[in-house]
Short mmCIF file of C-alpha atoms and ligand atoms in Angstrom, two decimals:
data_model
loop_
_atom_site.label_atom_id
_atom_site.label_comp_id
_atom_site.label_asym_id
_atom_site.label_seq_id
_atom_site.Cartn_x
_atom_site.Cartn_y
_atom_site.Cartn_z
CA UNK C 1 203.88 162.91 174.12
CA UNK C 2 204.92 159.08 174.15
CA UNK C 3 208.07 158.10 172.34
CA UNK C 4 207.79 156.38 168.86
CA UNK C 5 208.48 153.07 169.16
CA UNK C 6 211.45 152.13 166.07
CA UNK C 7 212.76 148.80 164.82
CA UNK C 8 215.67 149.19 162.92
CA UNK C 9 216.49 146.96 160.37
CA UNK C 10 220.38 145.81 159.77
CA UNK C 11 222.49 143.19 157.92
CA UNK C 12 225.83 144.03 159.49
CA UNK C 13 227.98 145.47 161.87
CA UNK C 14 225.07 147.59 162.95
CA UNK C 15 227.16 150.79 163.86
CA UNK C 16 224.53 153.23 162.74
CA UNK C 17 221.77 151.41 164.56
CA UNK C 18 223.92 151.78 167.95
CA UNK C 19 223.90 155.51 167.29
CA UNK C 20 220.28 155.32 167.18
CA UNK C 21 220.29 152.99 170.80
CA UNK C 22 222.68 155.63 172.15
CA UNK C 23 219.90 158.64 171.05
CA UNK C 24 217.20 156.72 172.60
CA UNK C 25 219.00 156.02 175.61
CA UNK C 26 218.22 159.96 176.38
CA UNK C 27 214.40 159.04 178.06
CA UNK C 28 213.75 162.79 176.23
CA UNK C 29 214.76 161.27 172.57
CA UNK C 30 211.31 160.92 170.91
CA UNK C 31 212.16 157.69 169.80
CA UNK C 32 212.83 154.20 171.47
CA UNK C 33 214.29 151.55 169.98
CA UNK C 34 212.07 148.34 170.62
CA UNK C 35 213.42 145.79 168.36
CA UNK C 36 216.39 145.00 165.84
CA UNK C 37 215.42 142.90 162.57
CA UNK C 38 218.75 141.22 161.13
CA UNK C 39 218.39 139.40 157.31
CA UNK C 40 221.44 137.77 158.35
CA UNK C 41 222.33 135.72 161.31
CA UNK C 42 225.75 136.66 161.83
CA UNK C 43 225.70 140.23 161.88
CA UNK C 44 227.71 141.63 164.34
CA UNK C 45 224.97 144.11 165.62
CA UNK C 46 222.69 141.70 166.78
CA UNK C 47 225.22 141.03 169.80
CA UNK C 48 225.70 145.08 170.24
CA UNK C 49 221.71 145.03 170.27
CA UNK C 50 221.08 142.35 172.92
CA UNK C 51 224.04 143.73 174.94
CA UNK C 52 222.00 146.96 175.14
CA UNK C 53 218.84 144.90 176.27
CA UNK C 54 217.13 145.40 172.75
CA UNK C 55 215.01 142.53 171.71
CA UNK C 56 216.03 141.15 167.72
CA UNK C 57 214.96 138.76 165.27
CA UNK C 58 216.36 137.02 162.28
CA UNK C 59 214.71 137.24 158.99
CA UNK C 60 216.61 135.50 156.05
CA UNK C 61 215.33 135.32 152.87
CA UNK C 62 216.68 131.60 152.33
CA UNK C 63 214.05 130.55 155.20
CA UNK C 64 211.16 131.88 152.64
CA UNK C 65 209.63 130.40 149.40
CA UNK C 66 209.14 133.87 148.00
CA UNK C 67 210.06 137.14 148.18
CA UNK C 68 206.89 138.27 149.10
CA UNK C 69 206.87 135.65 151.97
CA UNK C 70 209.85 137.04 153.08
CA UNK C 71 208.07 140.88 152.99
CA UNK C 72 205.05 139.27 154.98
CA UNK C 73 207.50 137.90 157.87
CA UNK C 74 209.35 140.93 158.05
CA UNK C 75 205.67 143.00 158.08
CA UNK C 76 204.89 140.99 160.62
CA UNK C 77 207.68 141.10 163.01
CA UNK C 78 207.28 144.87 162.72
CA UNK C 79 203.30 144.57 163.81
CA UNK C 80 204.29 142.39 166.46
CA UNK C 81 206.99 144.85 167.92
CA UNK C 82 204.29 147.15 167.91
CA UNK C 83 206.53 149.50 165.61
CA UNK C 84 205.31 153.11 164.60
CA UNK C 85 208.40 153.94 162.63
CA UNK C 86 211.33 151.62 160.72
CA UNK C 87 214.60 152.63 160.23
CA UNK C 88 216.96 150.77 158.05
CA UNK C 89 220.47 151.01 159.21
CA UNK C 90 222.97 149.35 156.96
CA UNK C 91 220.24 147.08 155.74
CA UNK C 92 221.06 145.56 151.84
CA UNK C 93 217.85 144.41 150.91
CA UNK C 94 215.26 145.44 148.74
CA UNK C 95 212.27 145.84 150.21
CA UNK C 96 208.71 144.45 148.05
CA UNK C 97 206.49 147.50 147.02
CA UNK C 98 203.85 145.63 148.92
CA UNK C 99 205.70 146.20 152.20
CA UNK C 100 206.83 149.96 151.28
CA UNK C 101 203.78 151.12 150.48
CA UNK C 102 202.20 150.03 153.86
CA UNK C 103 204.72 151.84 155.95
CA UNK C 104 205.40 154.47 153.18
CA UNK C 105 206.01 157.90 155.51
CA UNK C 106 207.17 155.47 158.39
CA UNK C 107 209.99 154.14 156.96
CA UNK C 108 213.22 155.67 156.44
CA UNK C 109 216.89 154.78 155.52
CA UNK C 110 220.14 156.38 155.70
CA UNK C 111 222.41 156.14 152.58
CA UNK C 112 226.29 156.99 152.31
CA UNK C 113 225.94 159.69 149.91
CA UNK C 114 224.55 162.89 148.78
CA UNK C 115 221.16 161.85 147.27
CA UNK C 116 220.28 161.99 144.31
CA UNK C 117 223.73 161.25 143.42
CA UNK C 118 225.53 157.87 143.58
CA UNK C 119 222.34 155.62 144.53
CA UNK C 120 222.74 151.99 145.21
CA UNK C 121 226.17 150.34 146.42
CA UNK C 122 230.04 151.26 146.46
CA UNK C 123 229.19 155.02 146.84
CA UNK C 124 232.59 156.10 148.01
CA UNK C 125 234.51 154.35 145.48
CA UNK C 126 232.45 155.99 142.91
CA UNK C 127 232.33 159.18 144.62
CA UNK C 128 236.34 159.37 144.05
CA UNK C 129 236.45 157.92 140.84
CA UNK C 130 233.81 160.65 140.06
CA UNK C 131 236.48 163.31 141.53
CA UNK C 132 233.54 165.14 143.93
CA UNK C 133 234.87 167.78 146.39
CA UNK C 134 231.80 167.48 148.32
CA UNK C 135 230.34 163.93 149.51
CA UNK C 136 227.96 162.81 152.43
CA UNK C 137 225.28 161.07 153.82
CA UNK C 138 221.18 161.67 153.08
CA UNK C 139 218.30 160.01 155.70
CA UNK C 140 215.30 159.92 153.26
CA UNK C 141 211.79 158.40 153.48
CA UNK C 142 211.73 154.94 151.87
CA UNK C 143 209.67 154.10 148.43
CA UNK C 144 209.52 151.29 146.50
CA UNK C 145 211.98 152.76 144.09
CA UNK C 146 216.00 152.04 145.62
CA UNK C 147 217.09 155.28 147.27
CA UNK C 148 214.71 157.60 145.40
CA UNK C 149 212.56 158.76 148.60
CA UNK C 150 212.52 162.19 149.41
CA UNK C 151 214.84 163.80 151.74
CA UNK C 152 214.60 164.49 155.18
CA UNK C 153 218.27 165.52 155.97
CA UNK C 154 221.51 165.55 154.43
CA UNK C 155 225.21 165.88 155.69
CA UNK C 156 227.98 167.22 153.78
CA UNK C 157 231.50 165.57 154.12
CA UNK C 158 234.84 166.81 152.44
CA UNK C 159 236.81 164.54 149.85
CA UNK C 160 240.29 165.14 151.14
CA UNK C 161 243.57 164.66 149.09
CA UNK C 162 244.57 161.58 148.98
CA UNK C 163 241.14 159.75 150.27
CA UNK C 164 240.88 156.45 149.30
CA UNK C 165 237.39 154.28 149.72
CA UNK C 166 238.40 153.65 153.20
CA UNK C 167 239.20 157.15 154.32
CA UNK C 168 236.15 158.66 152.86
CA UNK C 169 233.72 155.73 154.26
CA UNK C 170 235.07 156.27 157.76
CA UNK C 171 234.53 160.20 157.41
CA UNK C 172 231.05 159.90 156.05
CA UNK C 173 230.19 157.29 158.56
CA UNK C 174 231.17 159.90 161.52
CA UNK C 175 228.52 162.33 160.18
CA UNK C 176 225.98 159.18 159.46
CA UNK C 177 226.20 158.69 163.38
CA UNK C 178 225.33 162.16 164.11
CA UNK C 179 222.76 162.39 161.33
CA UNK C 180 220.49 159.64 161.83
CA UNK C 181 219.49 160.20 165.07
CA UNK C 182 219.11 163.63 164.17
CA UNK C 183 216.61 162.76 161.25
CA UNK C 184 214.96 159.85 163.47
CA UNK C 185 214.00 162.39 166.16
CA UNK C 186 212.65 165.04 163.54
CA UNK C 187 210.14 162.06 162.17
CA UNK C 188 209.51 160.72 165.17
CA UNK C 189 208.32 164.56 166.58
CA UNK C 190 206.36 165.12 163.43
CA UNK C 191 208.87 168.01 162.20
CA UNK C 192 209.43 165.87 159.17
CA UNK C 193 206.78 164.10 157.34
CA UNK C 194 206.06 162.35 153.83
CA UNK C 195 203.09 164.15 152.00
CA UNK C 196 202.59 163.37 148.40
CA UNK C 197 205.96 161.62 147.77
CA UNK C 198 207.49 164.75 148.87
CA UNK C 199 209.50 165.49 152.62
CA UNK C 200 207.41 168.61 154.77
CA UNK C 201 209.26 170.09 157.44
CA UNK C 202 207.84 171.76 160.15
CA UNK C 203 208.50 175.39 160.46
CA UNK C 204 211.17 175.87 162.61
CA UNK C 205 211.88 178.93 165.14
CA UNK C 206 213.98 180.35 162.74
CA UNK C 207 216.12 179.83 159.55
CA UNK C 208 219.13 179.17 161.82
CA UNK C 209 216.95 176.46 163.53
CA UNK C 210 216.17 175.21 160.16
CA UNK C 211 219.93 175.21 158.33
CA UNK C 212 221.05 173.18 161.63
CA UNK C 213 218.60 170.71 161.87
CA UNK C 214 218.39 169.40 158.52
CA UNK C 215 221.53 170.35 156.73
CA UNK C 216 224.70 169.45 158.87
CA UNK C 217 227.66 171.21 158.56
CA UNK C 218 230.86 169.12 159.10
CA UNK C 219 232.37 169.21 162.46
CA UNK C 220 233.76 173.08 162.79
CA UNK C 221 236.94 172.23 163.91
CA UNK C 222 237.43 169.48 161.20
CA UNK C 223 236.18 171.86 158.79
CA UNK C 224 238.81 174.63 159.57
CA UNK C 225 241.90 172.26 158.75
CA UNK C 226 239.63 170.96 155.85
CA UNK C 227 240.00 174.02 154.18
CA UNK C 228 243.15 174.87 155.35
CA UNK C 229 244.31 171.66 153.67
CA UNK C 230 242.07 172.69 150.40
CA UNK C 231 243.69 175.84 150.47
CA UNK C 232 247.18 174.75 150.36
CA UNK C 233 245.90 172.44 147.20
CA UNK C 234 244.05 175.33 145.39
CA UNK C 235 246.21 177.28 142.80
N1 LIG V 1 212.49 149.41 148.23
C1 LIG V 1 213.68 149.90 149.04
N2 LIG V 1 214.41 149.39 149.68
C2 LIG V 1 215.36 149.65 150.09
C3 LIG V 1 215.83 151.14 149.98
C4 LIG V 1 215.10 151.74 149.59
O1 LIG V 1 215.13 153.26 148.88
N3 LIG V 1 213.78 151.22 148.53
N4 LIG V 1 216.67 151.20 150.23
C5 LIG V 1 218.07 150.51 150.35
C6 LIG V 1 219.44 150.57 151.32
N5 LIG V 1 220.28 150.57 150.08
C7 LIG V 1 220.91 151.49 149.92
O2 LIG V 1 221.07 152.43 151.14
C8 LIG V 1 220.45 149.53 149.51
C9 LIG V 1 220.48 148.29 149.82
C10 LIG V 1 220.71 147.08 148.88
C11 LIG V 1 220.94 147.22 147.57
C12 LIG V 1 221.15 146.14 146.90
O3 LIG V 1 221.56 145.65 145.39
N6 LIG V 1 221.33 144.54 147.74
C13 LIG V 1 221.30 143.61 147.07
C14 LIG V 1 220.10 143.28 146.16
C15 LIG V 1 218.68 143.45 146.38
C16 LIG V 1 218.01 142.21 147.13
O4 LIG V 1 218.53 141.13 146.81
O5 LIG V 1 217.29 142.66 147.75
C17 LIG V 1 222.83 143.11 146.56
O6 LIG V 1 223.61 143.43 147.62
O7 LIG V 1 222.88 142.93 145.44
C18 LIG V 1 221.17 148.50 147.17
C19 LIG V 1 220.52 149.37 148.21
C20 LIG V 1 217.47 149.15 151.19
N7 LIG V 1 216.16 148.75 151.15
N1 LIG V 2 222.36 150.99 150.90
C1 LIG V 2 222.90 150.60 152.39
C2 LIG V 2 224.19 151.25 152.57
O1 LIG V 2 224.90 150.86 151.52
N2 LIG V 2 223.78 151.86 154.25
C3 LIG V 2 225.57 151.81 154.66
O2 LIG V 2 226.05 150.67 155.02
C4 LIG V 2 227.38 151.35 156.02
C5 LIG V 2 227.27 150.18 157.41
O3 LIG V 2 226.01 150.76 158.33
P1 LIG V 2 226.31 150.15 159.75
O4 LIG V 2 227.67 150.22 160.05
O5 LIG V 2 225.13 150.77 160.30
O6 LIG V 2 225.88 148.70 159.41
C6 LIG V 2 226.31 152.60 156.48
O7 LIG V 2 227.53 153.53 155.59
C7 LIG V 2 225.35 152.74 155.65
O8 LIG V 2 224.97 153.83 155.12
#
């Protein structure tokens, strides 16, 4: 089966984009990263993509007279790249209904929280303020409503004693870099697809495969240490 042509949308450092490019460097991976689009000319991810031989394009909102014209420019670039799949990765704009509906089922996003909890921005600070003990990240199909699309895969990450926004963000980001390539692979292989507003997962050989593929446990070694620490604070 030919590899699915994937275009990544970024706004900043592009660490998730870098993880996807790394995964796609394996010729057996079912997706190839054929382009990167940024809404910011100074996005550090652009240089990383170029250094890895991936074509890049900057499409800035300020260069277009309206949001519709901006979205149309994004759509034209995606078509120009011959995109099969669109992966939002640290992309910080809300895409318009027309564009999202055209690409719905082929457009995915990684969100730094366990949806439906903590939609939107500042997820790590909000998780700490809320006192949750388990946080994480989600890959979902993109729909017109922000961070509301059907979930494809999630990774759970413990909140440690003494965590602040930065330490928690760093732990979640490590999980994102494992989860996103896994989730994009499922979509590229047709093992995860969007039907009637829901994610439909292909039948896996057995439950273990299913569980490991869509709910990714934290790093086992780290988990042991985390559990020991949690045990120390749990009366
Ligand atoms: N139509 C959709 N667009 C986007 C989605 C989505 O699910 N549907 N996911 C987001 C990603 N995202 C969180 O994961 C996110 C990105 C940006 C914002 C936001 O409020 N950004 C701006 C204002 C929006 C704009 O000007 O377009 C801000 O920083 O204030 C919230 C969530 C990507 N897009
Ligand atoms: N709402 C979108 C959002 O908050 N995305 C988040 O931006 C961070 C930086 O991504 P990057 O290092 O891949 O650029 C990542 O944690 C990603 O989940």
